[in-house]
Short mmCIF file of C-alpha atoms in Angstrom, two decimals:
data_model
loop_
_atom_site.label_atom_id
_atom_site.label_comp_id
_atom_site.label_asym_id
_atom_site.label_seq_id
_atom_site.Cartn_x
_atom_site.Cartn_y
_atom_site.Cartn_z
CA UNK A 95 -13.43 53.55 0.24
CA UNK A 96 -14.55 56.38 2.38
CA UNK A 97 -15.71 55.52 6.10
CA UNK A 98 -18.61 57.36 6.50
CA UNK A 99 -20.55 54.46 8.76
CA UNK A 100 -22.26 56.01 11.26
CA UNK A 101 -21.16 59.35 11.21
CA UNK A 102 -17.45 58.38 11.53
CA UNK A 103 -17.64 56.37 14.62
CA UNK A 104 -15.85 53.74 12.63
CA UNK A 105 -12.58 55.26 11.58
CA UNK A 106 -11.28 54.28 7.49
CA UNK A 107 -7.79 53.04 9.63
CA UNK A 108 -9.59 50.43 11.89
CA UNK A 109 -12.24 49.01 9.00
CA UNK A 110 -8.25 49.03 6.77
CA UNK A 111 -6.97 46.78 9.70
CA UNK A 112 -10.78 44.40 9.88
CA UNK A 113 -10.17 44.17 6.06
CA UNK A 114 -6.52 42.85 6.59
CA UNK A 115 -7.65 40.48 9.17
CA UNK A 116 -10.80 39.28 7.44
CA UNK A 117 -7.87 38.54 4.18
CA UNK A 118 -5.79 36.61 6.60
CA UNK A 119 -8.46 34.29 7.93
CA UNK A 120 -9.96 33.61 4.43
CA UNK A 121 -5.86 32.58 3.76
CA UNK A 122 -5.60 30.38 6.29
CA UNK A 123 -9.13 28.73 5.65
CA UNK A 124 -8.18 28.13 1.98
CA UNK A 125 -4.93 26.78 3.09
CA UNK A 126 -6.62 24.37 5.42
CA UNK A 127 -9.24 23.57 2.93
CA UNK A 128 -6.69 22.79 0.42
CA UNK A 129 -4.85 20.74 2.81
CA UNK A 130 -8.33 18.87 3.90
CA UNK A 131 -8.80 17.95 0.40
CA UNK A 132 -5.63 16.15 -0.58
CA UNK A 133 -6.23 13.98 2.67
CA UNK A 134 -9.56 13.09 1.15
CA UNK A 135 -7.86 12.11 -1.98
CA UNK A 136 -5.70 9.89 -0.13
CA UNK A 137 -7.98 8.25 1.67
CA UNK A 138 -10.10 7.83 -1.08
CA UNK A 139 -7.30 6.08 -2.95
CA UNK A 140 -6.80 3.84 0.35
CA UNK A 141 -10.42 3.00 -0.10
CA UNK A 142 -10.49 2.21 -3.24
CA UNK A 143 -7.45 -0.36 -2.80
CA UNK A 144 -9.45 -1.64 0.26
CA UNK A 145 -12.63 -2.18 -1.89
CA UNK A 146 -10.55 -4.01 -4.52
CA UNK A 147 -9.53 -6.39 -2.49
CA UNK A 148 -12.34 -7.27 -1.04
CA UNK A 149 -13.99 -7.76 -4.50
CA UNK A 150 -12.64 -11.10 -4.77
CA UNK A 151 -12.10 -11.98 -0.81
CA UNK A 152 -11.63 -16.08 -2.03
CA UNK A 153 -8.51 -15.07 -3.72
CA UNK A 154 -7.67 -12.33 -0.67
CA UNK A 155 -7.93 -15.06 1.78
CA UNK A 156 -6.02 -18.24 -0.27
CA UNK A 157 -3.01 -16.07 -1.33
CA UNK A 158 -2.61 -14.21 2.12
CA UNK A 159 0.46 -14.96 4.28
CA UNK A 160 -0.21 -16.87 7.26
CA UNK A 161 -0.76 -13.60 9.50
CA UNK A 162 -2.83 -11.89 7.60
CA UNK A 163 -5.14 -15.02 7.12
CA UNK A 164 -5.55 -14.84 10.82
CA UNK A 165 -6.23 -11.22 10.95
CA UNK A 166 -8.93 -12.14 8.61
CA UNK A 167 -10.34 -14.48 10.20
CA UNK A 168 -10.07 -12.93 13.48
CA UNK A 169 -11.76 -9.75 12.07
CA UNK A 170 -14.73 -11.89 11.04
CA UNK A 171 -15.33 -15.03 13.70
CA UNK A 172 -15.61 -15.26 17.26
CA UNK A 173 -14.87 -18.76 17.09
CA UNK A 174 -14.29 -22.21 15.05
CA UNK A 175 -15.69 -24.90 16.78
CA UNK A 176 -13.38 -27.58 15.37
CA UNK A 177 -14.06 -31.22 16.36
CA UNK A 178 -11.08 -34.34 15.45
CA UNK A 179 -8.82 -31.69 13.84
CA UNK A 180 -11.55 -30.21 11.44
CA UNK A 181 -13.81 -27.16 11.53
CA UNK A 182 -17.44 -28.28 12.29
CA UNK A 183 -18.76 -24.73 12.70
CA UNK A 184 -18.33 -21.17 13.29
CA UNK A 185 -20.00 -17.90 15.20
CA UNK A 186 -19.59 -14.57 13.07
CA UNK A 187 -18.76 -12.03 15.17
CA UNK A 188 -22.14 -9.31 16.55
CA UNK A 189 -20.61 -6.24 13.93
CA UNK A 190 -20.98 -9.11 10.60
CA UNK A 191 -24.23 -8.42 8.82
CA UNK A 192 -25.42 -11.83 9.91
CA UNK A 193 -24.51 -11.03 13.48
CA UNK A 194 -26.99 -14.24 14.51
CA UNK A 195 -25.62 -16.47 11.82
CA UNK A 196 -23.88 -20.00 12.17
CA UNK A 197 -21.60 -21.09 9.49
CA UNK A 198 -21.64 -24.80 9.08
CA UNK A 199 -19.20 -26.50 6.40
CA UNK A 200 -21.46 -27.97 3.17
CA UNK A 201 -21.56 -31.35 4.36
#
């Protein structure tokens, strides 16, 4: 490529060295793009696995350990109100879709 841009006030040696640069860059941006896109796969993957479980959140809940039951439930209530050692009620926290919603037990 000849530099003839304006006249020559652009020598061919400095547009050699933009064209170098500009090559570099799009490297780098592919690179990161590339790396950008596997961590989308992979949290994809974690969301999918996530999703799964909370298909069937019955079975999630009954076969949890003990720890994780309580992580549950404190991800979901604000509080039990439990009256002679059984639960008689409980607030969902604001974040739950039914942010004004009392759970009673079907009695």
């Amino acid at each position: 490529m000849q530099a003839r841009l304006l006249n020559g006030a652009i020598s061919e040696e400095f547009l050699k060295e933009e064209q170098q640069r500009i090559d570099r860059d799009l490297g780098k941006a592919r690179a990161m793009l590339h790396a950008c896109e596997g961590e989308w796969q992979s949290i994809g993957a974690i969301l999918d696995r996530l999703l799964s479980l909370c298909e069937d959140s019955h079975t999630l809940y009954t076969t949890a350990p003990a720890l994780v039951q309580r992580q549950l439930n404190q991800a979901v209530f604000r509080r039990f109100w439990i009256i002679d050692k059984g639960i008689h009620g409980a607030d969902l926290f604001p974040h739950s879709p039914n942010s004004s919603a009392t759970i009673l037990p079907p009695y």
